[in-house]
Tab-separated table of C-alpha atoms in Angstrom:
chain	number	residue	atom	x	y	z
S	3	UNK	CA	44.542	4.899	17.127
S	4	UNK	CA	42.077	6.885	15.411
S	5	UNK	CA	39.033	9.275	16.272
S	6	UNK	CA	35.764	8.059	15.041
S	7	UNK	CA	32.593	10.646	14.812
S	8	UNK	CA	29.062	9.017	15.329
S	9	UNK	CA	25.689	11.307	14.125
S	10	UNK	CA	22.945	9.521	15.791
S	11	UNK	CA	19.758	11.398	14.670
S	12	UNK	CA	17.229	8.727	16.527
S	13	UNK	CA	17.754	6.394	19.740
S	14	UNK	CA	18.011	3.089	16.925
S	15	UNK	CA	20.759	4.617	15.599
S	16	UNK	CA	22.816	5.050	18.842
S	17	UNK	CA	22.574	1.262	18.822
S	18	UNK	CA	23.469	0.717	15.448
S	19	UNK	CA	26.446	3.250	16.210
S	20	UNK	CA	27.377	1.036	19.768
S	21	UNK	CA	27.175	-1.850	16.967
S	22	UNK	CA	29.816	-0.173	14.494
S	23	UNK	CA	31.978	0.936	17.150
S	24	UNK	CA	31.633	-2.582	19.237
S	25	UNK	CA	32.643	-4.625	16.120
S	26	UNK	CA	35.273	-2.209	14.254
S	27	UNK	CA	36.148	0.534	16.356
S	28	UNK	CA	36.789	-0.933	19.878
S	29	UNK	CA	40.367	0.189	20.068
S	30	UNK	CA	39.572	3.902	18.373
S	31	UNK	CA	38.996	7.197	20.242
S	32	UNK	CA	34.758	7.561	19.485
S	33	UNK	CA	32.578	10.616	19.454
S	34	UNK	CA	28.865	10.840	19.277
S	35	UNK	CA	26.549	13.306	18.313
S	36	UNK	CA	23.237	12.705	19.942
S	37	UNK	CA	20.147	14.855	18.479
S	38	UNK	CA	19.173	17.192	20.885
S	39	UNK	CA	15.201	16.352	19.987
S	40	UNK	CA	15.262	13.130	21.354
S	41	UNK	CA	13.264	12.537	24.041
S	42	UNK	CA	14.913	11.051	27.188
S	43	UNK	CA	18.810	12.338	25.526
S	44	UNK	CA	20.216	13.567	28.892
S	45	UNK	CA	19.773	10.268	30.455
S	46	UNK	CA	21.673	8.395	27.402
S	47	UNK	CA	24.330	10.779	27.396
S	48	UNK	CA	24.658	10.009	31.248
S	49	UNK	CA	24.626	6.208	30.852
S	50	UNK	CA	27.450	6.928	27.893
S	51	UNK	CA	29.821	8.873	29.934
S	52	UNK	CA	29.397	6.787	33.087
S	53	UNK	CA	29.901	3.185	31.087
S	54	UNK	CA	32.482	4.784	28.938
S	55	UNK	CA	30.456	3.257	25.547
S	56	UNK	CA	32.100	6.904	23.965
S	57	UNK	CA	34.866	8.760	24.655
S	58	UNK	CA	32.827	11.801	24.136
S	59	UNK	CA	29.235	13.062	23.737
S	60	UNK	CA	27.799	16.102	22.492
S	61	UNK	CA	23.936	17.400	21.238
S	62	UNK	CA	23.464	17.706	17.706
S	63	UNK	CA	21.423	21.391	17.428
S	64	UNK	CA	18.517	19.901	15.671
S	65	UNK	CA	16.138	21.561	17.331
S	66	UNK	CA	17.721	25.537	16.163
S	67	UNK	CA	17.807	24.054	12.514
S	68	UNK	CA	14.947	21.577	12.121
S	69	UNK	CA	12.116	23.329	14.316
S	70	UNK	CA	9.762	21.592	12.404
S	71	UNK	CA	9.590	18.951	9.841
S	72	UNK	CA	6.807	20.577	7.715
S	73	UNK	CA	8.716	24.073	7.682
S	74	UNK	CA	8.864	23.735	3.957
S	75	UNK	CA	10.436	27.600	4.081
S	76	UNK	CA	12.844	26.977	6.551
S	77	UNK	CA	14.260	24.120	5.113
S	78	UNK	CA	14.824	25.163	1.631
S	79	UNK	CA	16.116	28.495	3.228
S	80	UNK	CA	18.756	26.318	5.348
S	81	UNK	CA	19.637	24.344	2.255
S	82	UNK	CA	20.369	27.504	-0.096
S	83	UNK	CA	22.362	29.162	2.867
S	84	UNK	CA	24.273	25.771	3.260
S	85	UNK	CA	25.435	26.060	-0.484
S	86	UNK	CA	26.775	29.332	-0.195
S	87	UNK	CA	28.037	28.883	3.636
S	88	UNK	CA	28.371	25.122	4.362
S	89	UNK	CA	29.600	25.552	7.879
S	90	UNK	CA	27.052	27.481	9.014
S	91	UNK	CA	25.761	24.680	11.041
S	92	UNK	CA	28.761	23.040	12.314
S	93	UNK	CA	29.806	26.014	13.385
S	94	UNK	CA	27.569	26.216	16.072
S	95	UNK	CA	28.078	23.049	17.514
S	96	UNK	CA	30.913	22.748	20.211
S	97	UNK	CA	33.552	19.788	18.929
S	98	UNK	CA	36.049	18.420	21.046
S	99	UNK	CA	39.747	19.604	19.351
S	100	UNK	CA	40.217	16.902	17.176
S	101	UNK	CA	41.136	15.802	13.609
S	102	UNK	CA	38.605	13.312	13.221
S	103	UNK	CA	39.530	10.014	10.897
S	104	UNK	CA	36.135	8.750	10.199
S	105	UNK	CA	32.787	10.115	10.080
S	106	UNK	CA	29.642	7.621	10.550
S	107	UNK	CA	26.187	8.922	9.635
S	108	UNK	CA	22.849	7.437	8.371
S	109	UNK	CA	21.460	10.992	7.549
S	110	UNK	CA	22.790	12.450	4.437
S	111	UNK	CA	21.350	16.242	4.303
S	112	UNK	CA	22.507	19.367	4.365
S	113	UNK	CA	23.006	19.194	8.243
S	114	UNK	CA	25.658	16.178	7.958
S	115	UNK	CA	27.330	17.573	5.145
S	116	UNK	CA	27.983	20.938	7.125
S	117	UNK	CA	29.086	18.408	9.618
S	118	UNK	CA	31.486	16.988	6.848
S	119	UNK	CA	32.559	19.811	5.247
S	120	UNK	CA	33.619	21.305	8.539
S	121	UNK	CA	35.738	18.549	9.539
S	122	UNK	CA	37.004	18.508	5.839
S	123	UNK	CA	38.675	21.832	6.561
S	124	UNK	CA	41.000	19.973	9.651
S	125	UNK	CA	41.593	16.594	7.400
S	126	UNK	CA	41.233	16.469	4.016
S	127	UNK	CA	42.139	12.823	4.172
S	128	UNK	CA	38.428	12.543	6.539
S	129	UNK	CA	36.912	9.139	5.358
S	130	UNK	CA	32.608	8.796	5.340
S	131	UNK	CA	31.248	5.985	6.101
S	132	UNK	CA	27.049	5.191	5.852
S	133	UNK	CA	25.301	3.100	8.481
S	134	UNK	CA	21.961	0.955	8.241
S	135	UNK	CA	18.686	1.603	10.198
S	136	UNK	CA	16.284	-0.109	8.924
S	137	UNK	CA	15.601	-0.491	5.217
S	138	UNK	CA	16.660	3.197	4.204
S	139	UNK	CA	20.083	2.772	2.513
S	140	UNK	CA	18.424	-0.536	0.923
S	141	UNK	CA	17.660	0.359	-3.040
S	142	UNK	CA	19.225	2.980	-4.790
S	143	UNK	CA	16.807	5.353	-4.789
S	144	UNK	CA	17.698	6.892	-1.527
S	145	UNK	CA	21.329	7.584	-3.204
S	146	UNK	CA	20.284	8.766	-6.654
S	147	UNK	CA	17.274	11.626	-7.458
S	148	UNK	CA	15.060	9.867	-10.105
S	149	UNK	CA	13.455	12.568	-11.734
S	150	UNK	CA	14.325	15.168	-14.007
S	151	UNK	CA	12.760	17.686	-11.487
S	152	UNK	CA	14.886	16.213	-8.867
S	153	UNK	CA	18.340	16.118	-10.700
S	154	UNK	CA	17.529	20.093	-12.007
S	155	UNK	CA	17.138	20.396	-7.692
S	156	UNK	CA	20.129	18.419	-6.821
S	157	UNK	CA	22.687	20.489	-9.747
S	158	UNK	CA	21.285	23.803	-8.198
S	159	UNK	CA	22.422	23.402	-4.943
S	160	UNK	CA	25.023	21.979	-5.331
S	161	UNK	CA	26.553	23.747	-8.063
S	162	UNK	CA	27.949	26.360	-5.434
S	163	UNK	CA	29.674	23.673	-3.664
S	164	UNK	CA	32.664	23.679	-6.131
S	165	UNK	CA	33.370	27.473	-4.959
S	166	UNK	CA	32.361	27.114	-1.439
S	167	UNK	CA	33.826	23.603	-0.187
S	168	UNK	CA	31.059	22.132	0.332
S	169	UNK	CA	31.003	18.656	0.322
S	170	UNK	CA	28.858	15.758	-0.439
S	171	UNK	CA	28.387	12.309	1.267
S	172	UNK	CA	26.897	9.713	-0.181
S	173	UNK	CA	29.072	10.888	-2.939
S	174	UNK	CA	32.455	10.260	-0.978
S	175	UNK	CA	31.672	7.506	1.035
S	176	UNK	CA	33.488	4.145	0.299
S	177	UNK	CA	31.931	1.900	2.951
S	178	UNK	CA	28.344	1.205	4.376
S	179	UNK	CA	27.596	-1.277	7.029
S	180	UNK	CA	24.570	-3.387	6.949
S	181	UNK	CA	22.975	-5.776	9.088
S	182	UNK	CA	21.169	-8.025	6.240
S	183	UNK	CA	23.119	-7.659	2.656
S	184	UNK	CA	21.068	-10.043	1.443
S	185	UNK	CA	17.897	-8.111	1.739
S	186	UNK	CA	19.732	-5.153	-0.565
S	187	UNK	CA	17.322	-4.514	-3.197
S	188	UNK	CA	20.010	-3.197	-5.910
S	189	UNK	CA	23.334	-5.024	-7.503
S	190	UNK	CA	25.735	-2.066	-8.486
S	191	UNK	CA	26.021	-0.581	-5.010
S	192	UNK	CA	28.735	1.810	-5.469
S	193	UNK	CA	30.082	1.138	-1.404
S	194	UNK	CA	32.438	-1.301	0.279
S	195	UNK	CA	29.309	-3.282	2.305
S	196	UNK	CA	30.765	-3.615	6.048
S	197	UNK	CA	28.103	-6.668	7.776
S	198	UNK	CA	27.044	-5.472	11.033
S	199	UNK	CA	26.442	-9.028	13.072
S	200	UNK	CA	25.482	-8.604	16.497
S	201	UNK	CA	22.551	-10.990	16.246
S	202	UNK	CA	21.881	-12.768	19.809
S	203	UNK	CA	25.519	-11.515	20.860
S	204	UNK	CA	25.132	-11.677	24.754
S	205	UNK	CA	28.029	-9.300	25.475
S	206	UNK	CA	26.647	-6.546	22.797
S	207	UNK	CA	22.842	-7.102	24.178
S	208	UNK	CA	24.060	-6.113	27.778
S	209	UNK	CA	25.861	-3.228	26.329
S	210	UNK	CA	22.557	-1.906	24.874
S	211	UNK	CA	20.645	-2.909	27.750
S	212	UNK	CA	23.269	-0.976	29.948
S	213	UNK	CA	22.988	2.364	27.463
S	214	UNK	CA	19.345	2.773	27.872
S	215	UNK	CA	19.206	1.437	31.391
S	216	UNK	CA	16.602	-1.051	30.354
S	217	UNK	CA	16.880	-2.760	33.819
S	218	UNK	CA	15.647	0.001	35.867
S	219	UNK	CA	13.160	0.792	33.458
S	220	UNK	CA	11.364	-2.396	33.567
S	221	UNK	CA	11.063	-1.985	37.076
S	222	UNK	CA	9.730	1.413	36.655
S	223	UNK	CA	6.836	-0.653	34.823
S	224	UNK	CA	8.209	-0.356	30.840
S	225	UNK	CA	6.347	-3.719	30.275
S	226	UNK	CA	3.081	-3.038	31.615
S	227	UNK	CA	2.302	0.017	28.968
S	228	UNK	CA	2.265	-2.408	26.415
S	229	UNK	CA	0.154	-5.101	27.839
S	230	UNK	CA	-2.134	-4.859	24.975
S	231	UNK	CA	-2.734	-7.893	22.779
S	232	UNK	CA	-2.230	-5.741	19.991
S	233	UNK	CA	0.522	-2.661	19.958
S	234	UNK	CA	0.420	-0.051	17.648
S	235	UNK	CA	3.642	2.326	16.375
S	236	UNK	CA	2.513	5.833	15.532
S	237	UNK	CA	4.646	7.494	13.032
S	238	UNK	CA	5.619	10.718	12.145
S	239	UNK	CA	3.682	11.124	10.167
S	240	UNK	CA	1.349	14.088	12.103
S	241	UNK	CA	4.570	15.665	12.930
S	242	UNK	CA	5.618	15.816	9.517
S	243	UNK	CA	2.537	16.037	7.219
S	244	UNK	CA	-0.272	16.943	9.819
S	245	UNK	CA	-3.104	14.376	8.770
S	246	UNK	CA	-1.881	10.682	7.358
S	247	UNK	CA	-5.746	9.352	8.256
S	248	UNK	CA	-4.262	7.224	10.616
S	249	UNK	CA	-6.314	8.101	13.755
S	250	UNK	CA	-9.361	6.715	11.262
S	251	UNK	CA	-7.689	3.582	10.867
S	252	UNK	CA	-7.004	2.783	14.420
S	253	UNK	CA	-10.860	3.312	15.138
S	254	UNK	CA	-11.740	1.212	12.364
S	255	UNK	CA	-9.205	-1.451	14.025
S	256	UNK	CA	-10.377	-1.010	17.252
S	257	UNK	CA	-14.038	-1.554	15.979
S	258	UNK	CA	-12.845	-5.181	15.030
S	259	UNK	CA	-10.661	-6.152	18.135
S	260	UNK	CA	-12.029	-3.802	21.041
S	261	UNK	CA	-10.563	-0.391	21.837
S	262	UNK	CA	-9.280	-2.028	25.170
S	263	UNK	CA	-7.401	-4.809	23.518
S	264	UNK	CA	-4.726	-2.071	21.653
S	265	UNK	CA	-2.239	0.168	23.475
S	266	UNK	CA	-0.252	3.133	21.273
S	267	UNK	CA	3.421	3.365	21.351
S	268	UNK	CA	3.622	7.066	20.355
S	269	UNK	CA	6.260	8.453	18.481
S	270	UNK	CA	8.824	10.312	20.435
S	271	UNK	CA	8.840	13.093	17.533
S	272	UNK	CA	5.015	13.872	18.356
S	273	UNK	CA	4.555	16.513	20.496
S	274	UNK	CA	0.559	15.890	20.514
S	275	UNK	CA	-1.143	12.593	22.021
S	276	UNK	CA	-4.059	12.391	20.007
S	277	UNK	CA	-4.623	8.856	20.703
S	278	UNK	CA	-5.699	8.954	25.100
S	279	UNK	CA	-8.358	11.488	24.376
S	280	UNK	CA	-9.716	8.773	21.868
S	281	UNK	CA	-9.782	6.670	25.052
S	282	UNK	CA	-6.641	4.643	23.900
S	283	UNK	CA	-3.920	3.100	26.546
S	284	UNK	CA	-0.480	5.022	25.253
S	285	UNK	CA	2.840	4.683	26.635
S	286	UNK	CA	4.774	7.095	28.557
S	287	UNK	CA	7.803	8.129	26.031
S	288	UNK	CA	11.237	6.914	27.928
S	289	UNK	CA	13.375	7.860	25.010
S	290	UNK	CA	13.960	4.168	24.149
S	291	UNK	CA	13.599	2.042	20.751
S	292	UNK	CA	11.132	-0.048	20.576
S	293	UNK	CA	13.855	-2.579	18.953
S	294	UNK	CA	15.341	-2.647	22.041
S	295	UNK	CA	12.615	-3.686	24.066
S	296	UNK	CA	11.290	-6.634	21.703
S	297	UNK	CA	15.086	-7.947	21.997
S	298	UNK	CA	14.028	-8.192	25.474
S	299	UNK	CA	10.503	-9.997	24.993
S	300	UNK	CA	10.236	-13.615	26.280
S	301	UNK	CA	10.217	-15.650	23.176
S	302	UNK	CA	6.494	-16.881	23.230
S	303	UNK	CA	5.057	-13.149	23.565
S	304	UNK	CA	1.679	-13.521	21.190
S	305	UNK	CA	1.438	-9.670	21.079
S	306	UNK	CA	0.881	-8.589	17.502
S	307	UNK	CA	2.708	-5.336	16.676
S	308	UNK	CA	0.994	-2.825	13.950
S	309	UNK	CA	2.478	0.204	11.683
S	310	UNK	CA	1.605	1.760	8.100
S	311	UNK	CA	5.348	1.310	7.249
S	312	UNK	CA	8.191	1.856	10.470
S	313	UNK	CA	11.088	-0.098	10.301
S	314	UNK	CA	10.459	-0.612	14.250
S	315	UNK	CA	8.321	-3.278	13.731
S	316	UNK	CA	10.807	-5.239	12.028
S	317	UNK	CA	14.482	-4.119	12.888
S	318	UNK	CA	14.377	-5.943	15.866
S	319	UNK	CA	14.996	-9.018	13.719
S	320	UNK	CA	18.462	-7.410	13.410
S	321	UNK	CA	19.192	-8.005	16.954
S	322	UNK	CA	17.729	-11.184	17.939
S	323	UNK	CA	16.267	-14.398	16.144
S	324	UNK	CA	12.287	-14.176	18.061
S	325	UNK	CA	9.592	-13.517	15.346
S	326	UNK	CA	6.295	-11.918	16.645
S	327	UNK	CA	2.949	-11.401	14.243
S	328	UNK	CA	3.486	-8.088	12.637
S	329	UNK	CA	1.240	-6.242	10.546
S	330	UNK	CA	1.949	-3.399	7.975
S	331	UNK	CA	-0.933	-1.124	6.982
S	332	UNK	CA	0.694	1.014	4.196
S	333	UNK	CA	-1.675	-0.409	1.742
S	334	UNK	CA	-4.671	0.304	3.492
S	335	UNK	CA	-3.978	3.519	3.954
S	336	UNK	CA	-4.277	4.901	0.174
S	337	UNK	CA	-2.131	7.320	-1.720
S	338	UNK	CA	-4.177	10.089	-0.685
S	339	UNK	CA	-2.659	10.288	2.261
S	340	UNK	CA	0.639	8.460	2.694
S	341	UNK	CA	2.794	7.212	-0.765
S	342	UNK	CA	5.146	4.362	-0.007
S	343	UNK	CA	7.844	4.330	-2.732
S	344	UNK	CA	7.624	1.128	-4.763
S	345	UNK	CA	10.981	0.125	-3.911
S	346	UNK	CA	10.090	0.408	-0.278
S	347	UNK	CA	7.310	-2.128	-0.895
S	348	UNK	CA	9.666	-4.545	-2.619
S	349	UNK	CA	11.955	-4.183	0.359
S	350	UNK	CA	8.961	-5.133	2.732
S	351	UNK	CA	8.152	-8.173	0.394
S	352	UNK	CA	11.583	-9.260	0.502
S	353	UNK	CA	12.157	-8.779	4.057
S	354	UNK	CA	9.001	-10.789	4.573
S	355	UNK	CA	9.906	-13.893	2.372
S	356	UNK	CA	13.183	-13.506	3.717
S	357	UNK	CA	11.903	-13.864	7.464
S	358	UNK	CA	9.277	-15.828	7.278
S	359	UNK	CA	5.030	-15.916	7.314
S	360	UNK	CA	5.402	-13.587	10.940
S	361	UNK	CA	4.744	-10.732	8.574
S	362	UNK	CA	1.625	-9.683	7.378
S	363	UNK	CA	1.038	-6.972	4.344
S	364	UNK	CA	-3.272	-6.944	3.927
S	365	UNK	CA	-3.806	-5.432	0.401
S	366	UNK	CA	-6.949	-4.075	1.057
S	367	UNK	CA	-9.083	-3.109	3.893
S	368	UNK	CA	-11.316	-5.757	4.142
S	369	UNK	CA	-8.730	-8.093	3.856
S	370	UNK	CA	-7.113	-6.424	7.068
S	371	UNK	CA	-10.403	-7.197	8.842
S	372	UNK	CA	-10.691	-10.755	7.795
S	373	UNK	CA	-6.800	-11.328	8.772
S	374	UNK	CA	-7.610	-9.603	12.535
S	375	UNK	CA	-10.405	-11.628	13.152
S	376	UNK	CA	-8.474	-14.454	12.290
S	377	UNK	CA	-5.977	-13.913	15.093
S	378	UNK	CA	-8.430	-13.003	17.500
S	379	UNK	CA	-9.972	-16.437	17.210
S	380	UNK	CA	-6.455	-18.084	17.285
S	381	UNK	CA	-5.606	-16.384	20.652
């Protein structure tokens, strides 16, 4: 038997973690780390103890480290100090006395790797493994810095590392699981590719159902704050970069289909609702991915889900075969505000041939409206 450490940084990941440890790790003692900025986290780390889903749970101190996502200064500072000291962070977090096996992350920054390099110090024979969420581990470019500015960056900081033991992920890892290998958008993918199939699994759905407490919460009137015809997924965008010009978008969109027709699902990194003031229906944050509750949509919903560019419009594909009309702004938006990489946009073509004619990418603005109108006469 072996101990297996989880770093779930957002709620989707917890299920994509349930899903690794469900299908390869039943019989394994399991850890998770659980972000401590995550709305609604005290509850999930209740429903884990009490259903036994982990052996263990503990709070990731994201908050201390990542106060805020546009902190340009503190970041760089943390990254420099993590070179030179790349415990720092671990340090502070309070692990169960353990020699941990296996560590399973999507995030691959300086906060993981203190993670890592911490647990490298009790067993040097530690094994990293990557997980999916969405379409990030997907081309290569989220492995390998492209530009010369980027590689000068990347020998900098971790130059240090061959004095300090600090040690790097995506350069030791030797497996990744994914739920769609096909949809990889790169052939010489330097990991053993672990399939993550979970798709429609009763037993598994329950499970995630049972972690969030879904049940209850539908009860409490979940559905009903998104009885909207059309459903819109902030980003985080504001939190992150202040002004994406989204805001202007949505009242262009509600122009076309009627301010009362949309509801906002906000995102649970926002700490600012600037969509109600705007007179906009928005949801009460329960700390819950929205993947999770389109799983549990009846099959015939005719809701049509919007986003510039979040994977939660389309990773609950990953857990269930129902297909609703989504629609992905990114190129609406303009550079100016919001650059989507170009092998994100291949990904999003692929995933859209691959999946069917559910998906909608409007190149331009106008062609948004004419495509909304559309729909509105279909309904």
């Amino acid at each position: 038997m072996r101990n297996i450490l989880f770093f779930a940084y957002t709620p989707f990941q917890t299920i994509v973690s349930l899903a690794i440890r469900y299908q390869y790790y039943q019989n394994d003692n399991a850890v998770i780390i659980l972000a401590d900025s995550v709305q609604g986290r005290e509850k999930l780390k209740n429903n884990i103890e009490k259903n036994e889903l982990f052996d263990y749970v503990l709070f990731g101190n994201i908050r201390k480290f990542f106060p805020k996502s546009n902190n340009r200064k503190l970041h760089e500072l943390n990254r420099i100090r993590s070179a030179f000291d790349p415990y720092f962070i671990a340090a502070d977090l309070s692990f169960p006395e353990m020699k941990v096996d296996v560590f399973i992350s999507t995030e691959v920054n300086y906060y993981t790797e203190s993670i890592y390099s911490y647990l490298r110090k009790r067993n040097k024979n530690i094994e990293i493994e990557l997980m999916d969420e969405g379409y990030t581990y997907y081309f290569k470019e989220a492995f390998k810095p492209t530009t010369r500015k980027n590689i000068m960056k990347q020998f900098l900081f971790r130059a240090p590392g061959a004095f300090t033991g600090r040690r790097y992920m995506a350069k030791e890892a030797k497996a990744i699981y994914y739920f769609a290998p096909e949809l990889l958008c790169w052939d010489e993918i330097p990991y053993n590719i672990k399939p993550l199939n979970v798709k429609n699994d009763l037993i598994f759905h329950n499970m995630v159902n049972t972690l969030f407490d879904y049940g209850n919460l539908e009860k409490d009137g979940l559905q009903k704050e998104f009885e909207k015809p059309f459903l819109y997924f902030e980003e985080s965008f504001f939190w992150s970069m202040s002004n994406n010009n989204d805001v202007e978008i949505i009242d262009h969109i509600s122009e076309i289909i009627g301010k009362n027709n949309m509801a906002i699902k906000l995102h649970p990194r926002n700490e600012i609702n600037r969509f109600e003031v705007r007179g906009y229906k928005t949801n009460i944050s329960y700390g819950i991915p929205w993947e999770l509750v389109a799983s549990n949509l009846p099959e015939d919903d005719k809701r049509v889900f919007l986003s510039f560019s979040s994977g939660a419009v389309l990773n609950y594909k990953f857990l269930c075969d129902k297909s609703f009309k989504t629609i992905l702004l990114y190129k609406c938006i303009g550079d100016k505000y919001y650059h989507v990489e170009d092998s994100v946009k291949e990904w999003f073509e692929k995933f859209k041939e691959h999946y069917g004619d559910s998906v909608y990418i409007p190149s331009t603005v106008e062609e948004l409206d004419s495509l909304l109108r559309d729909i509105i006469g279909g309904q």
